[in-house]
Tab-separated table of C-alpha atoms in Angstrom:
chain	number	residue	atom	x	y	z
O	1	UNK	CA	128.351	52.819	174.942
O	2	UNK	CA	130.135	56.144	175.144
O	3	UNK	CA	128.022	58.859	176.702
O	4	UNK	CA	125.932	56.472	178.805
O	5	UNK	CA	126.072	56.694	182.574
O	6	UNK	CA	128.001	54.082	184.533
O	7	UNK	CA	124.716	52.924	186.062
O	8	UNK	CA	123.110	52.421	182.668
O	9	UNK	CA	126.152	50.566	181.349
O	10	UNK	CA	125.965	48.248	184.352
O	11	UNK	CA	122.233	47.725	183.819
O	12	UNK	CA	122.852	46.735	180.217
O	13	UNK	CA	125.252	44.033	181.389
O	14	UNK	CA	122.376	42.408	183.246
O	15	UNK	CA	119.812	42.473	180.424
O	16	UNK	CA	117.760	39.274	180.157
O	17	UNK	CA	119.361	36.690	177.910
O	18	UNK	CA	116.283	36.822	175.676
O	19	UNK	CA	117.411	40.294	174.602
O	20	UNK	CA	120.830	39.043	173.563
O	21	UNK	CA	121.498	38.937	169.829
O	22	UNK	CA	120.571	35.540	168.533
O	23	UNK	CA	122.478	33.536	165.983
O	24	UNK	CA	119.889	33.829	163.244
O	25	UNK	CA	119.300	34.068	159.537
O	26	UNK	CA	118.605	37.781	159.801
O	27	UNK	CA	119.046	39.976	162.837
O	28	UNK	CA	116.363	42.406	161.680
O	29	UNK	CA	113.168	41.912	159.694
O	30	UNK	CA	112.146	45.201	158.056
O	31	UNK	CA	108.538	45.417	156.880
O	32	UNK	CA	107.317	48.319	154.770
O	33	UNK	CA	109.620	49.752	152.105
O	34	UNK	CA	107.921	53.010	151.153
O	35	UNK	CA	109.363	56.519	151.111
O	36	UNK	CA	110.630	56.209	154.685
O	37	UNK	CA	110.776	52.459	155.150
O	38	UNK	CA	113.085	51.779	152.200
O	39	UNK	CA	115.909	54.133	153.241
O	40	UNK	CA	115.565	52.983	156.854
O	41	UNK	CA	115.902	49.362	155.746
O	42	UNK	CA	118.907	50.227	153.593
O	43	UNK	CA	120.651	51.931	156.511
O	44	UNK	CA	120.095	48.899	158.714
O	45	UNK	CA	121.097	46.430	155.980
O	46	UNK	CA	124.340	48.324	155.461
O	47	UNK	CA	125.370	47.195	158.945
O	48	UNK	CA	123.406	44.061	159.834
O	49	UNK	CA	121.915	41.127	157.992
O	50	UNK	CA	118.360	42.260	157.328
O	51	UNK	CA	115.377	40.522	155.768
O	52	UNK	CA	113.071	42.939	153.934
O	53	UNK	CA	109.416	42.625	152.995
O	54	UNK	CA	106.886	44.698	151.093
O	55	UNK	CA	103.896	43.862	148.923
O	56	UNK	CA	105.681	45.869	146.222
O	57	UNK	CA	108.296	43.391	145.020
O	58	UNK	CA	110.160	46.127	143.128
O	59	UNK	CA	110.785	47.890	146.442
O	60	UNK	CA	112.219	44.689	147.892
O	61	UNK	CA	114.498	44.219	144.890
O	62	UNK	CA	115.690	47.824	145.128
O	63	UNK	CA	117.015	47.121	148.628
O	64	UNK	CA	118.465	43.671	148.033
O	65	UNK	CA	120.259	44.771	144.861
O	66	UNK	CA	122.203	47.335	146.860
O	67	UNK	CA	123.082	45.398	150.007
O	68	UNK	CA	124.421	41.870	150.025
O	69	UNK	CA	123.524	41.810	153.732
O	70	UNK	CA	119.824	41.901	152.856
O	71	UNK	CA	117.478	39.002	152.217
O	72	UNK	CA	114.374	39.313	150.049
O	73	UNK	CA	111.179	37.975	151.583
O	74	UNK	CA	108.910	36.906	148.766
O	75	UNK	CA	105.876	35.499	150.567
O	76	UNK	CA	104.145	35.272	153.929
O	77	UNK	CA	105.584	31.851	154.708
O	78	UNK	CA	109.105	33.267	154.385
O	79	UNK	CA	108.086	36.295	156.429
O	80	UNK	CA	106.939	34.090	159.297
O	81	UNK	CA	110.020	31.891	159.122
O	82	UNK	CA	112.499	34.768	159.157
O	83	UNK	CA	110.564	36.625	161.837
O	84	UNK	CA	110.799	33.588	164.097
O	85	UNK	CA	114.600	33.751	163.932
O	86	UNK	CA	115.045	37.530	164.156
O	87	UNK	CA	115.933	39.727	167.108
O	88	UNK	CA	114.120	42.872	165.942
O	89	UNK	CA	111.038	43.503	163.807
O	90	UNK	CA	111.066	46.974	162.230
O	91	UNK	CA	107.801	48.217	160.719
O	92	UNK	CA	107.383	51.442	158.782
O	93	UNK	CA	103.887	51.499	157.321
O	94	UNK	CA	101.317	54.147	156.328
O	95	UNK	CA	99.011	53.454	159.285
O	96	UNK	CA	98.548	51.325	162.382
O	97	UNK	CA	95.840	49.215	160.744
O	98	UNK	CA	98.541	47.791	158.490
O	99	UNK	CA	100.825	47.174	161.463
O	100	UNK	CA	98.010	45.239	163.134
O	101	UNK	CA	97.517	43.247	159.923
O	102	UNK	CA	101.221	42.357	159.924
O	103	UNK	CA	100.968	41.332	163.555
O	104	UNK	CA	98.164	38.915	162.749
O	105	UNK	CA	100.276	37.323	160.010
O	106	UNK	CA	103.385	36.828	162.155
O	107	UNK	CA	101.783	36.013	165.523
O	108	UNK	CA	102.838	32.338	165.409
O	109	UNK	CA	106.442	33.422	164.859
O	110	UNK	CA	106.782	35.848	167.761
O	111	UNK	CA	109.104	34.809	170.566
O	112	UNK	CA	109.439	36.100	174.101
O	113	UNK	CA	112.124	38.777	174.309
O	114	UNK	CA	111.856	39.976	170.713
O	115	UNK	CA	111.711	43.719	170.095
O	116	UNK	CA	109.222	45.363	167.745
O	117	UNK	CA	110.273	48.843	166.596
O	118	UNK	CA	107.325	50.618	164.995
O	119	UNK	CA	108.077	53.692	162.870
O	120	UNK	CA	104.546	53.644	161.464
O	121	UNK	CA	102.491	56.833	161.346
O	122	UNK	CA	99.773	56.490	163.943
O	123	UNK	CA	98.275	57.810	167.155
O	124	UNK	CA	99.489	57.223	170.709
O	125	UNK	CA	96.383	55.247	171.684
O	126	UNK	CA	96.899	52.741	168.864
O	127	UNK	CA	100.573	52.368	169.763
O	128	UNK	CA	99.657	51.759	173.404
O	129	UNK	CA	97.166	49.069	172.401
O	130	UNK	CA	99.779	47.350	170.230
O	131	UNK	CA	102.300	47.499	173.048
O	132	UNK	CA	99.884	45.865	175.481
O	133	UNK	CA	98.929	43.139	173.008
O	134	UNK	CA	102.513	42.284	172.144
O	135	UNK	CA	103.678	42.231	175.752
O	136	UNK	CA	100.696	40.543	177.377
O	137	UNK	CA	100.212	37.889	174.695
O	138	UNK	CA	103.734	37.238	173.424
O	139	UNK	CA	106.238	38.824	175.811
O	140	UNK	CA	107.449	41.013	172.932
O	141	UNK	CA	108.848	44.450	173.711
O	142	UNK	CA	107.345	47.318	171.689
O	143	UNK	CA	109.017	50.626	170.861
O	144	UNK	CA	106.952	53.411	169.330
O	145	UNK	CA	109.436	55.259	167.127
O	146	UNK	CA	108.377	58.629	165.720
O	147	UNK	CA	110.971	59.858	163.234
O	148	UNK	CA	111.720	63.335	161.929
O	149	UNK	CA	113.833	64.251	158.935
O	150	UNK	CA	111.954	62.729	156.026
O	151	UNK	CA	113.250	60.346	153.341
O	152	UNK	CA	116.340	62.490	152.763
O	153	UNK	CA	117.241	62.272	156.441
O	154	UNK	CA	116.710	58.517	156.352
O	155	UNK	CA	119.012	58.196	153.336
O	156	UNK	CA	121.707	60.312	154.986
O	157	UNK	CA	121.364	58.681	158.364
O	158	UNK	CA	120.477	61.945	160.078
O	159	UNK	CA	116.987	61.129	161.312
O	160	UNK	CA	115.979	62.185	164.777
O	161	UNK	CA	113.511	59.949	166.562
O	162	UNK	CA	111.439	60.085	169.701
O	163	UNK	CA	111.106	56.566	171.015
O	164	UNK	CA	108.596	55.440	173.626
O	165	UNK	CA	109.102	52.171	175.432
O	166	UNK	CA	111.012	50.492	178.226
O	167	UNK	CA	114.668	51.252	178.807
O	168	UNK	CA	115.548	47.572	178.483
O	169	UNK	CA	113.840	47.321	175.097
O	170	UNK	CA	115.483	50.511	173.884
O	171	UNK	CA	118.972	49.351	174.770
O	172	UNK	CA	118.256	45.927	173.281
O	173	UNK	CA	117.168	47.503	169.997
O	174	UNK	CA	120.181	49.806	170.040
O	175	UNK	CA	122.341	46.705	169.756
O	176	UNK	CA	120.647	45.719	166.511
O	177	UNK	CA	120.059	49.080	164.812
O	178	UNK	CA	122.624	51.652	163.630
O	179	UNK	CA	122.194	54.295	166.323
O	180	UNK	CA	124.850	56.977	166.580
O	181	UNK	CA	123.819	58.834	169.738
O	182	UNK	CA	121.254	58.381	172.461
O	183	UNK	CA	119.716	60.747	174.973
O	184	UNK	CA	117.584	59.580	177.856
O	185	UNK	CA	114.692	61.968	178.435
O	186	UNK	CA	112.300	62.257	181.380
O	187	UNK	CA	109.642	59.593	181.894
O	188	UNK	CA	106.310	60.493	180.344
O	189	UNK	CA	103.572	58.651	182.261
O	190	UNK	CA	100.812	60.488	180.382
O	191	UNK	CA	101.675	58.614	177.194
O	192	UNK	CA	103.103	55.463	178.731
O	193	UNK	CA	103.003	52.360	176.585
O	194	UNK	CA	103.705	50.267	179.675
O	195	UNK	CA	104.304	51.192	183.331
O	196	UNK	CA	108.074	51.330	182.778
O	197	UNK	CA	107.862	53.485	179.668
O	198	UNK	CA	110.591	56.047	179.094
O	199	UNK	CA	111.190	58.468	176.244
O	200	UNK	CA	114.447	58.484	174.314
O	201	UNK	CA	115.727	60.633	171.525
O	202	UNK	CA	118.195	59.173	169.061
O	203	UNK	CA	120.030	59.862	165.856
O	204	UNK	CA	120.599	57.076	163.373
O	205	UNK	CA	123.923	56.789	161.617
């Protein structure tokens, strides 16, 4: 927690218990293993037990062959089961339509207090709609995570990201993703995902 203000450190101590890391099969479920999703999943799996899913089974195997911490998800039943036990869902897909399709598949597995980190390419309006649906229907925190640095940056762990979402959700996700440094930026009500939305910049490690 170095670099965080004393007030923020104290706030983190009082996070709801639902944001605490659960004892689970996989801490993170990573969905979407394309040019950006695969290196992101590998970075996370290098640190935490991570279940990975993609319709391209070769992409799944490429991750699980490298990291013993990773678990291959081979079908939708397994995806739902592992999602139900996870703390964070990480999606990195070509468009928001696919993120919505994933949401429909895993709806029965979503638990209050989970965090959904979405690194999918999409527009702010779609992200806001997803955030409202997840929070209002399931009590799931949503973070819209726009990343910069490309696949090479993801492989090296030097991505920069602009993350929109609540401070509580951001700090909860930071406990389950390999984040090296964090900078709290000014609130941005014009693009708020929820009333308490803040913007954060981060660098992954």
